[in-house]
Amino acid sequence: MLPWAVPTIAVAAAFPWLENTNYGLFNQLGLALGVLEAPIAFLGSPTLALPSVIVAHAWKGLPLVFTIILSALQSLPPELMEAAKVDGAGKRSQFTHVVLPHLKPSIALSGVLSGIYNFSLFYITFLLTGGGPAGVTTTLPLLLYYQESKALDEGKFSELNSPHITHQTIFPSSHLRYNLLKLLEPARG
């Protein structure tokens, strides 16, 4: 949970240090293990900048997903697993027919929360690369920022913001409505 609780500014300050060409931890480990022949400019390379930003986003956001999935796994009644074993289910069948259906709502919740979080995440990308090099890490929130605050183009900002608002409001609310209806369905019958 620590990466999720760490302030975004601390993550954005740590990753340029970790990925530094001259003294970064990733380069030093790669050179020491013989994986790299020469240091790599992770945030300065057009091919590696986006994966580097994705790693920083994942490091910050995945603990929440893991916590949700872990709590769902801990709430799995042991009687279900015992019943599956008695019925002769193997490990794969137990996972696909008992564990996975139990995890489905948690996986869906994690997907919605991660989608909202990552789609609107602005700070890490802005602080790590500012959208560069050559614009390869320019995400929609970053583009919206540049259109509104730098270019002062209200029309372009409104045009670009429409899908962002749609994604942030309609998708989660329709997903929530679907799950609530599904939850209430047995009570109606």
Coordinates of C-alpha atoms in Angstrom, one line a residue:
M1 CA 0.0 0.0 0.0
L2 CA 3.0 2.3 0.5
P3 CA 3.3 3.3 -3.2
W4 CA -0.4 4.2 -3.4
A5 CA -0.1 6.3 -0.2
V6 CA 3.0 8.1 -1.3
P7 CA 2.3 11.6 -2.7
T8 CA 2.4 11.8 -6.5
I9 CA 5.1 14.5 -6.3
A10 CA 7.4 12.1 -4.5
V11 CA 6.8 9.4 -7.2
A12 CA 7.5 12.0 -9.9
A13 CA 10.7 13.0 -8.0
A14 CA 11.9 9.4 -7.5
F15 CA 11.5 8.0 -11.0
P16 CA 13.8 10.5 -12.8
W17 CA 16.4 9.5 -10.2
L18 CA 15.8 5.8 -10.7
E19 CA 15.9 6.1 -14.5
N20 CA 18.8 8.6 -14.7
T21 CA 21.3 7.8 -17.4
N22 CA 24.5 8.4 -15.3
Y23 CA 23.6 7.2 -11.8
G24 CA 20.1 5.8 -11.9
L25 CA 19.3 2.5 -10.1
F26 CA 17.8 0.9 -13.2
N27 CA 20.9 1.6 -15.4
Q28 CA 23.3 0.6 -12.6
L29 CA 21.5 -2.8 -12.1
G30 CA 21.3 -3.4 -15.8
L31 CA 25.0 -2.8 -16.2
A32 CA 26.0 -4.8 -13.2
L33 CA 23.9 -7.8 -14.3
G34 CA 25.2 -7.6 -17.8
V35 CA 21.7 -6.9 -19.3
L36 CA 22.8 -3.5 -20.6
E37 CA 26.0 -2.7 -22.5
A38 CA 25.7 1.1 -22.0
P39 CA 23.4 3.3 -19.9
I40 CA 20.0 4.1 -21.4
A41 CA 18.2 7.5 -21.3
F42 CA 14.8 6.1 -20.3
L43 CA 12.9 9.4 -20.2
G44 CA 14.9 10.9 -23.0
S45 CA 14.3 8.1 -25.6
P46 CA 11.2 8.3 -27.8
T47 CA 10.8 4.5 -27.6
L48 CA 11.4 4.2 -23.9
A49 CA 9.7 7.3 -22.5
L50 CA 6.2 6.0 -22.6
P51 CA 7.0 2.6 -21.1
S52 CA 8.9 4.4 -18.3
V53 CA 5.9 6.6 -17.6
I54 CA 3.7 3.5 -17.6
V55 CA 6.0 1.8 -15.0
A56 CA 5.7 4.9 -12.8
H57 CA 1.9 5.0 -13.1
A58 CA 1.7 1.2 -12.4
W59 CA 4.0 1.4 -9.4
K60 CA 1.7 4.2 -8.0
G61 CA -1.7 2.6 -8.8
L62 CA -1.3 -1.2 -8.5
P63 CA -1.3 -1.5 -4.7
L64 CA -4.9 -0.4 -4.6
V65 CA -5.9 -3.1 -7.1
F66 CA -3.9 -5.7 -5.2
T67 CA -5.6 -4.7 -2.0
I68 CA -9.1 -5.0 -3.6
I69 CA -8.3 -8.5 -5.0
L70 CA -6.7 -9.7 -1.8
S71 CA -9.7 -8.7 0.2
A72 CA -11.9 -10.5 -2.2
L73 CA -9.7 -13.6 -2.0
Q74 CA -9.8 -13.5 1.8
S75 CA -13.6 -13.3 1.8
L76 CA -13.9 -16.5 -0.3
P77 CA -15.8 -19.0 1.9
P78 CA -13.6 -22.1 2.4
E79 CA -16.7 -24.3 2.1
L80 CA -16.9 -23.5 -1.6
M81 CA -13.4 -24.7 -2.1
E82 CA -14.0 -27.8 0.0
A83 CA -17.2 -28.6 -2.0
A84 CA -15.3 -28.2 -5.3
K85 CA -12.6 -30.6 -4.0
V86 CA -15.2 -33.1 -2.9
D87 CA -16.9 -32.9 -6.3
G88 CA -13.5 -33.9 -7.9
A89 CA -12.5 -30.5 -9.3
G90 CA -8.9 -30.0 -10.1
K91 CA -6.9 -26.9 -9.3
R92 CA -7.7 -25.3 -12.7
S93 CA -11.5 -26.1 -12.3
Q94 CA -11.5 -24.7 -8.8
F95 CA -9.9 -21.5 -10.1
T96 CA -12.2 -21.1 -13.1
H97 CA -15.5 -22.2 -11.5
V98 CA -15.1 -21.1 -7.9
V99 CA -12.4 -18.5 -7.4
L100 CA -12.8 -16.5 -10.6
P101 CA -16.6 -16.0 -10.3
H102 CA -16.1 -14.9 -6.7
L103 CA -13.4 -12.3 -7.9
K104 CA -15.4 -11.0 -10.8
P105 CA -17.0 -8.0 -9.0
S106 CA -13.7 -7.1 -7.5
I107 CA -11.9 -7.3 -10.8
A108 CA -14.6 -5.1 -12.3
L109 CA -14.3 -2.6 -9.5
S110 CA -10.6 -2.5 -9.9
G111 CA -10.9 -2.0 -13.6
V112 CA -13.3 0.9 -13.2
L113 CA -11.2 2.6 -10.5
S114 CA -7.9 2.0 -12.4
G115 CA -9.5 3.3 -15.6
I116 CA -10.7 6.5 -13.9
Y117 CA -7.5 6.9 -12.1
N118 CA -5.2 6.4 -15.1
F119 CA -7.3 8.3 -17.6
S120 CA -7.3 11.4 -15.4
L121 CA -3.8 11.0 -14.1
F122 CA -1.9 14.1 -15.2
Y123 CA 0.8 14.9 -12.6
I124 CA 3.2 12.0 -13.0
T125 CA 3.4 12.4 -16.8
F126 CA 3.6 16.1 -16.6
L127 CA 6.4 16.0 -14.0
L128 CA 8.4 13.2 -15.6
T129 CA 8.3 14.2 -19.2
G130 CA 6.0 17.1 -19.8
G131 CA 4.6 15.2 -22.8
G132 CA 8.0 14.7 -24.5
P133 CA 10.3 13.6 -26.0
A134 CA 8.7 14.5 -29.3
G135 CA 5.2 14.3 -27.8
V136 CA 5.2 10.5 -27.3
T137 CA 4.0 10.8 -23.7
T138 CA 1.3 13.4 -24.3
T139 CA -1.9 12.0 -22.8
L140 CA -5.4 13.5 -23.1
P141 CA -5.3 15.2 -19.7
L142 CA -1.9 16.7 -20.6
L143 CA -3.1 17.8 -24.0
L144 CA -6.1 19.4 -22.3
Y145 CA -3.8 21.3 -19.9
Y146 CA -1.7 22.6 -22.8
Q147 CA -4.8 23.7 -24.8
E148 CA -6.4 25.5 -21.9
S149 CA -3.4 27.1 -20.1
K150 CA -0.7 27.5 -22.7
A151 CA -2.5 27.9 -26.0
L152 CA -5.6 29.6 -24.5
D153 CA -7.8 27.8 -27.1
E154 CA -11.2 27.4 -25.4
G155 CA -12.8 25.7 -28.5
K156 CA -10.1 23.0 -28.8
F157 CA -10.2 22.5 -25.1
S158 CA -14.0 21.9 -25.1
E159 CA -13.7 19.6 -28.1
L160 CA -11.0 17.5 -26.5
N161 CA -12.7 17.5 -23.1
S162 CA -15.9 15.9 -24.3
P163 CA -14.6 12.3 -24.5
H164 CA -12.8 12.8 -21.2
I165 CA -16.1 13.9 -19.4
T166 CA -17.9 11.0 -21.1
H167 CA -15.4 8.5 -19.9
Q168 CA -15.3 9.8 -16.4
T169 CA -19.1 10.0 -15.9
I170 CA -21.1 7.7 -18.2
F171 CA -18.9 4.6 -18.1
P172 CA -18.7 4.3 -14.3
S173 CA -22.3 5.1 -13.8
S174 CA -23.5 2.6 -16.4
H175 CA -21.2 0.0 -14.9
L176 CA -22.6 0.7 -11.4
R177 CA -26.2 0.6 -12.7
Y178 CA -25.5 -2.8 -14.4
N179 CA -24.0 -4.3 -11.2
L180 CA -26.8 -2.9 -9.0
L181 CA -29.4 -4.4 -11.3
K182 CA -27.6 -7.7 -11.3
L183 CA -27.3 -7.6 -7.5
L184 CA -31.0 -6.8 -7.1
E185 CA -32.2 -9.4 -9.7
P186 CA -32.4 -12.4 -7.2
A187 CA -34.4 -10.3 -4.8
R188 CA -37.1 -9.6 -7.4
G189 CA -37.6 -13.3 -8.2

